[in-house]
Coordinates of C-alpha atoms in Angstrom, one line a residue:
X1 CA -8.9 13.9 17.2
X2 CA -10.5 13.8 13.8
X3 CA -12.7 11.1 12.2
X4 CA -10.5 10.9 9.2
X5 CA -7.5 9.5 11.1
X6 CA -6.1 6.2 10.0
X7 CA -4.0 4.0 12.2
X8 CA -1.6 1.4 10.9
X9 CA 1.3 -0.3 12.7
X10 CA 1.1 2.2 15.5
X11 CA 1.3 5.3 13.3
X12 CA -1.5 7.8 12.6
X13 CA -2.1 9.1 9.1
X14 CA -4.7 11.2 7.4
X15 CA -6.9 9.2 5.0
X16 CA -7.1 12.3 2.7
X17 CA -5.1 12.5 -0.5
X18 CA -1.8 14.1 0.4
X19 CA -1.3 17.1 -1.9
X20 CA -2.7 19.8 0.4
X21 CA -0.5 18.5 3.2
X22 CA 2.5 18.6 0.9
X23 CA 1.9 22.3 0.1
X24 CA 1.7 22.9 3.8
X25 CA 5.1 21.4 4.6
X26 CA 7.1 24.5 3.5
X27 CA 5.3 27.2 5.6
X28 CA 5.1 24.8 8.5
X29 CA 8.8 24.0 8.3
X30 CA 9.8 27.7 8.0
X31 CA 7.6 28.5 11.0
X32 CA 9.4 25.8 13.1
X33 CA 12.8 27.0 11.9
X34 CA 11.8 30.6 12.8
X35 CA 10.9 29.5 16.3
X36 CA 14.3 27.8 16.7
X37 CA 16.1 31.0 15.7
X38 CA 14.0 33.4 17.8
X39 CA 13.3 31.0 20.8
X40 CA 9.6 31.5 20.4
X41 CA 6.9 29.2 21.6
X42 CA 5.0 27.0 19.2
X43 CA 1.4 28.1 18.6
X44 CA -0.8 25.6 16.7
X45 CA -3.2 28.4 15.6
X46 CA -0.4 30.4 14.0
X47 CA 1.0 27.2 12.3
X48 CA -2.5 26.5 10.8
X49 CA -3.0 30.1 9.8
X50 CA 0.3 30.0 7.9
X51 CA -0.7 26.7 6.2
X52 CA -4.1 28.2 5.3
X53 CA -2.5 31.4 3.8
X54 CA 0.4 29.9 1.9
X55 CA -0.9 26.4 0.9
X56 CA -4.6 27.3 0.3
X57 CA -5.5 30.9 0.0
X58 CA -2.6 32.3 -2.1
X59 CA -2.7 29.4 -4.6
X60 CA -6.5 29.8 -5.0
X61 CA -6.1 33.6 -5.5
X62 CA -3.5 32.9 -8.1
X63 CA -5.9 30.6 -10.0
X64 CA -8.7 33.2 -9.8
X65 CA -6.4 35.8 -11.5
X66 CA -5.9 33.5 -14.4
X67 CA -9.5 32.4 -14.4
X68 CA -10.8 35.9 -14.6
X69 CA -8.6 36.7 -17.6
X70 CA -9.6 33.5 -19.3
X71 CA -13.3 34.1 -18.9
X72 CA -12.7 37.6 -20.4
X73 CA -11.4 36.0 -23.6
X74 CA -14.6 34.1 -24.0
X75 CA -17.2 36.8 -23.8
X76 CA -17.6 40.4 -25.1
X77 CA -19.8 41.3 -22.1
X78 CA -18.0 42.5 -19.0
X79 CA -21.2 42.1 -17.0
X80 CA -21.5 38.4 -17.9
X81 CA -17.8 37.9 -17.2
X82 CA -17.9 39.5 -13.8
X83 CA -21.3 38.0 -12.8
X84 CA -19.9 34.5 -13.4
X85 CA -16.5 35.3 -11.8
X86 CA -18.0 36.9 -8.7
X87 CA -20.6 34.1 -8.4
X88 CA -17.9 31.5 -8.3
X89 CA -15.3 33.4 -6.3
X90 CA -17.6 34.8 -3.6
X91 CA -21.1 33.4 -4.2
X92 CA -20.4 29.7 -4.1
X93 CA -18.8 27.2 -1.6
X94 CA -15.5 27.8 -3.5
X95 CA -15.3 30.9 -1.3
X96 CA -15.6 29.1 2.0
X97 CA -13.3 26.2 1.1
X98 CA -10.8 28.6 -0.4
X99 CA -10.2 30.0 3.1
X100 CA -9.6 26.7 4.8
X101 CA -6.6 24.3 4.8
X102 CA -8.5 21.8 2.7
X103 CA -8.2 20.4 -0.8
X104 CA -11.5 21.3 -2.5
X105 CA -10.7 24.6 -4.1
X106 CA -7.1 23.4 -5.0
X107 CA -8.5 20.3 -6.8
X108 CA -10.8 22.7 -8.8
X109 CA -7.9 25.0 -9.6
X110 CA -5.8 22.0 -10.8
X111 CA -8.6 20.6 -12.9
X112 CA -9.6 23.7 -14.6
X113 CA -6.0 24.9 -14.9
X114 CA -5.3 21.8 -16.9
X115 CA -8.4 22.4 -19.0
X116 CA -7.5 26.0 -19.8
X117 CA -4.0 24.9 -21.0
X118 CA -5.3 22.0 -23.1
X119 CA -8.2 24.1 -24.5
X120 CA -5.9 26.8 -25.7
X121 CA -3.6 24.2 -27.3
X122 CA -6.5 22.5 -29.0
X123 CA -7.8 25.6 -30.6
X124 CA -4.4 26.9 -31.5
X125 CA -3.5 23.7 -33.2
X126 CA -0.3 23.3 -31.4
X127 CA 1.2 23.2 -27.8
X128 CA 4.6 23.8 -26.5
X129 CA 6.3 21.0 -24.6
X130 CA 6.4 23.1 -21.4
X131 CA 2.7 23.8 -21.4
X132 CA 2.0 20.1 -22.1
X133 CA 4.1 19.1 -19.1
X134 CA 2.2 21.5 -16.8
X135 CA -1.1 20.3 -18.1
X136 CA -0.1 16.7 -17.3
X137 CA 1.2 17.8 -13.9
X138 CA -2.2 19.5 -13.1
X139 CA -4.3 16.6 -14.6
X140 CA -2.8 14.0 -12.3
X141 CA -2.5 16.5 -9.5
X142 CA -6.3 16.7 -9.3
X143 CA -6.3 13.1 -7.9
X144 CA -3.3 13.9 -5.6
X145 CA -5.5 16.6 -4.1
X146 CA -8.7 14.5 -3.8
X147 CA -9.4 10.8 -4.5
X148 CA -12.7 11.5 -6.2
X149 CA -10.7 13.8 -8.6
X150 CA -9.8 10.5 -10.4
X151 CA -12.8 11.0 -12.6
X152 CA -11.6 14.5 -13.7
X153 CA -8.1 13.2 -14.2
X154 CA -9.4 10.5 -16.6
X155 CA -11.6 12.9 -18.5
X156 CA -8.8 15.4 -18.9
X157 CA -6.3 12.7 -20.0
X158 CA -8.7 11.6 -22.7
X159 CA -9.2 15.2 -23.8
X160 CA -5.4 15.5 -24.0
X161 CA -5.0 12.2 -25.9
X162 CA -7.6 13.2 -28.5
X163 CA -6.6 16.9 -28.8
X164 CA -2.8 17.3 -28.2
X165 CA -0.9 18.2 -31.4
X166 CA 1.6 17.2 -32.4
X167 CA 1.1 13.8 -30.8
X168 CA 4.6 13.8 -29.5
X169 CA 3.4 16.4 -26.9
X170 CA 1.8 13.5 -25.1
X171 CA 5.4 12.6 -23.9
X172 CA 5.9 15.7 -21.8
X173 CA 2.2 15.5 -20.7
X174 CA 2.8 11.9 -19.5
X175 CA 6.1 12.9 -17.7
X176 CA 4.2 15.7 -15.9
X177 CA 1.5 13.3 -14.9
X178 CA 3.9 10.8 -13.5
X179 CA 5.1 13.2 -10.8
X180 CA 1.9 13.4 -8.8
X181 CA 1.1 9.8 -9.6
X182 CA 4.4 8.7 -8.2
X183 CA 3.9 10.9 -5.2
X184 CA 0.5 9.3 -4.5
X185 CA 1.8 5.8 -4.9
X186 CA 4.8 6.5 -2.6
X187 CA 2.6 8.0 0.1
X188 CA 0.2 5.0 0.1
X189 CA 3.0 2.5 0.0
X190 CA 4.9 4.0 2.9
X191 CA 1.7 4.6 5.0
X192 CA -0.5 1.7 4.2
X193 CA 1.8 -0.9 2.8
X194 CA 0.7 -0.8 -0.9
X195 CA 0.9 1.9 -3.6
X196 CA -2.7 1.0 -4.5
X197 CA -4.2 1.1 -1.0
X198 CA -5.7 4.3 0.4
X199 CA -6.1 4.5 4.2
X200 CA -9.9 4.3 4.4
X201 CA -10.0 0.7 5.6
X202 CA -7.6 1.7 8.5
X203 CA -9.8 4.5 9.8
X204 CA -9.5 4.6 13.6
X205 CA -13.2 5.2 14.3
X206 CA -15.2 2.0 14.2
X207 CA -18.3 3.7 12.8
X208 CA -16.6 5.4 9.9
X209 CA -14.4 2.3 9.1
X210 CA -17.6 0.3 8.9
X211 CA -19.0 2.9 6.4
X212 CA -15.9 2.6 4.3
X213 CA -16.2 -1.2 4.3
X214 CA -19.6 -1.0 2.7
X215 CA -19.6 -1.7 -1.0
X216 CA -16.4 -0.5 -2.7
X217 CA -14.8 1.8 -0.2
X218 CA -18.3 3.2 0.7
X219 CA -19.7 3.2 -2.9
X220 CA -23.1 1.5 -2.6
X221 CA -24.9 2.6 -5.8
X222 CA -26.6 5.8 -7.1
X223 CA -28.9 7.2 -4.5
X224 CA -31.8 9.5 -5.6
X225 CA -31.6 11.5 -2.3
X226 CA -27.9 12.1 -3.1
X227 CA -28.7 13.5 -6.5
X228 CA -31.4 15.8 -5.0
X229 CA -29.2 16.9 -2.1
X230 CA -26.2 17.6 -4.4
X231 CA -28.0 19.5 -7.1
X232 CA -31.3 21.0 -6.0
X233 CA -31.8 20.9 -2.3
X234 CA -32.9 24.5 -1.5
X235 CA -30.3 25.0 1.2
X236 CA -27.4 22.8 0.2
X237 CA -27.7 22.1 -3.5
X238 CA -25.4 23.3 -6.2
X239 CA -28.0 25.2 -8.4
X240 CA -30.0 26.9 -5.6
X241 CA -26.9 28.2 -3.8
X242 CA -25.1 29.4 -7.0
X243 CA -28.0 29.9 -9.5
X244 CA -25.9 31.5 -12.2
X245 CA -24.8 28.0 -13.1
X246 CA -28.2 27.4 -14.5
X247 CA -26.7 29.2 -17.6
X248 CA -24.5 26.1 -18.1
X249 CA -27.5 24.3 -19.6
X250 CA -27.5 26.7 -22.5
X251 CA -23.7 26.7 -22.6
X252 CA -23.4 23.0 -22.9
X253 CA -26.0 22.8 -25.6
X254 CA -24.1 25.4 -27.6
X255 CA -20.8 23.5 -27.1
X256 CA -22.3 20.2 -28.2
X257 CA -23.9 21.7 -31.2
X258 CA -20.7 23.4 -32.5
X259 CA -18.5 21.1 -34.4
X260 CA -15.3 22.8 -33.4
X261 CA -16.2 23.0 -29.7
X262 CA -17.9 19.6 -29.4
X263 CA -14.9 18.0 -27.8
X264 CA -14.8 20.8 -25.2
X265 CA -18.5 20.2 -24.5
X266 CA -18.1 16.4 -24.2
X267 CA -15.2 16.8 -21.8
X268 CA -17.1 19.2 -19.5
X269 CA -20.3 17.2 -19.7
X270 CA -18.4 13.9 -19.0
X271 CA -16.3 15.4 -16.2
X272 CA -19.4 16.8 -14.5
X273 CA -21.5 13.6 -15.0
X274 CA -18.8 11.2 -13.8
X275 CA -18.0 13.3 -10.8
X276 CA -21.6 13.7 -9.8
X277 CA -22.3 10.0 -10.1
X278 CA -19.0 9.1 -8.4
X279 CA -20.2 11.1 -5.3
X280 CA -23.9 10.1 -5.5
X281 CA -22.9 6.4 -5.1
X282 CA -21.1 7.1 -1.9
X283 CA -22.8 6.4 1.5
X284 CA -21.2 9.6 2.8
X285 CA -22.2 11.8 -0.2
X286 CA -23.0 14.9 1.9
X287 CA -19.6 15.0 3.4
X288 CA -20.4 15.6 7.1
X289 CA -20.0 19.3 8.1
X290 CA -20.2 21.4 5.1
X291 CA -21.5 24.4 3.2
X292 CA -23.0 23.4 -0.1
X293 CA -22.1 20.3 -2.0
X294 CA -18.4 20.3 -1.1
X295 CA -17.6 17.1 -3.0
X296 CA -18.8 18.8 -6.2
X297 CA -16.5 21.9 -5.8
X298 CA -14.3 20.6 -8.5
X299 CA -16.9 21.0 -11.2
X300 CA -17.8 24.6 -10.4
X301 CA -15.3 26.3 -12.8
X302 CA -16.3 24.0 -15.6
X303 CA -20.0 24.8 -15.2
X304 CA -19.1 28.5 -14.7
X305 CA -17.4 28.6 -18.1
X306 CA -20.3 26.9 -19.7
X307 CA -22.7 29.4 -18.0
X308 CA -20.6 32.2 -19.4
X309 CA -21.0 30.9 -22.9
X310 CA -24.7 30.3 -22.5
X311 CA -25.4 33.8 -21.0
X312 CA -23.2 35.4 -23.8
X313 CA -25.4 33.9 -26.5
X314 CA -28.7 34.6 -24.6
X315 CA -27.6 38.2 -24.0
X316 CA -27.4 38.8 -27.8
X317 CA -31.1 37.9 -28.1
X318 CA -32.5 39.2 -24.8
X319 CA -29.9 41.6 -23.4
X320 CA -32.0 43.1 -20.6
X321 CA -33.4 39.8 -19.3
X322 CA -30.0 38.2 -19.4
X323 CA -28.4 41.1 -17.5
X324 CA -31.2 41.0 -14.9
X325 CA -30.7 37.2 -14.5
X326 CA -26.9 37.6 -14.2
X327 CA -27.1 40.3 -11.6
X328 CA -29.9 38.7 -9.6
X329 CA -28.3 35.2 -9.7
X330 CA -25.0 36.8 -8.5
X331 CA -26.8 38.5 -5.6
X332 CA -28.5 35.3 -4.6
X333 CA -25.2 33.4 -4.6
X334 CA -23.6 36.1 -2.5
X335 CA -26.5 35.9 0.0
X336 CA -26.9 32.1 0.2
X337 CA -23.3 31.0 -0.2
X338 CA -21.1 34.0 0.4
X339 CA -22.6 35.2 3.7
X340 CA -22.6 31.8 5.4
X341 CA -19.0 31.2 4.1
X342 CA -17.8 34.4 5.6
X343 CA -19.6 33.7 8.9
X344 CA -18.5 30.0 9.3
X345 CA -17.8 27.9 6.3
X346 CA -18.3 24.5 7.8
X347 CA -21.8 23.8 9.2
X348 CA -22.9 20.7 11.2
X349 CA -25.1 18.2 9.4
X350 CA -28.4 19.4 11.0
X351 CA -27.8 22.9 9.5
X352 CA -28.8 22.6 5.9
X353 CA -30.2 26.2 5.5
X354 CA -27.6 28.3 7.3
X355 CA -29.1 31.7 6.2
X356 CA -32.5 31.0 7.9
X357 CA -31.2 28.7 10.6
X358 CA -28.2 30.7 11.8

């Protein structure tokens, strides 16, 4: 039993967006077919392990390979590049959720994957149809992985609308976006009777269903304690657990000042702000059992890229201080996020400082 189970017309469904489950279908189906051939006995632990490896871990590792190469193209400092990369890959809650059969890291990979493609097309002045199609697929795919990813999908779509050249490239972008959009609407229609109805109002548990019925599907207004908990709580906030992201303040300032990069900066800032506020208005903003601000995982690569740009510029002026900060911040992230993730990446609500409490 899980508290995210929805029941309608006698059938049980997950209330989560379905993309991660879709990715798990192939390894799960192959495992069942293999048991039929060999006469083996079904083991739920093995089935879950296969889904974790093939539907979560390997796609996330593939993204990290592209992400590391992309970071390297935006800095001349291998130290800054690797500090940002290691901080995100192993020193943030991306590490913990990258090991689980969950959607958080996959939504981050889809969002920043779309951004990388669009950014390269913007600054090259042109984009091939195939790349525009993949960008559209990933942009809408963010929401197919996580409902709160809608804010990122909107920001990336606006970025594409303003930036794609020639304008005709919006056609393959839109075609790509229609695939996950259609998959989402079909899923909700078959499960909950309407293409526009998620399953939150059909949650089996009375307490959680009541929470979803508050406000607009649980959105009750921006809560100061949520902003504090998501951003600066010493044991669960984004900045204390992965402090290298403080460099994003300088990076965003540089992006917004540079005329050629201003659109990039506005996209990153808008995506971060809308995602943060979209979670801060929810009555379940912490997300139950968690390590770090798991509902903000999607913004980590965007802030990481901005931090890279900021540290690159600061390093030209204060090379030793910047190097010391980059190495020290990475070490702190590895201790406060990496170690708890490796030990058990999903702590109960009373555990909000796992390093000292566990």
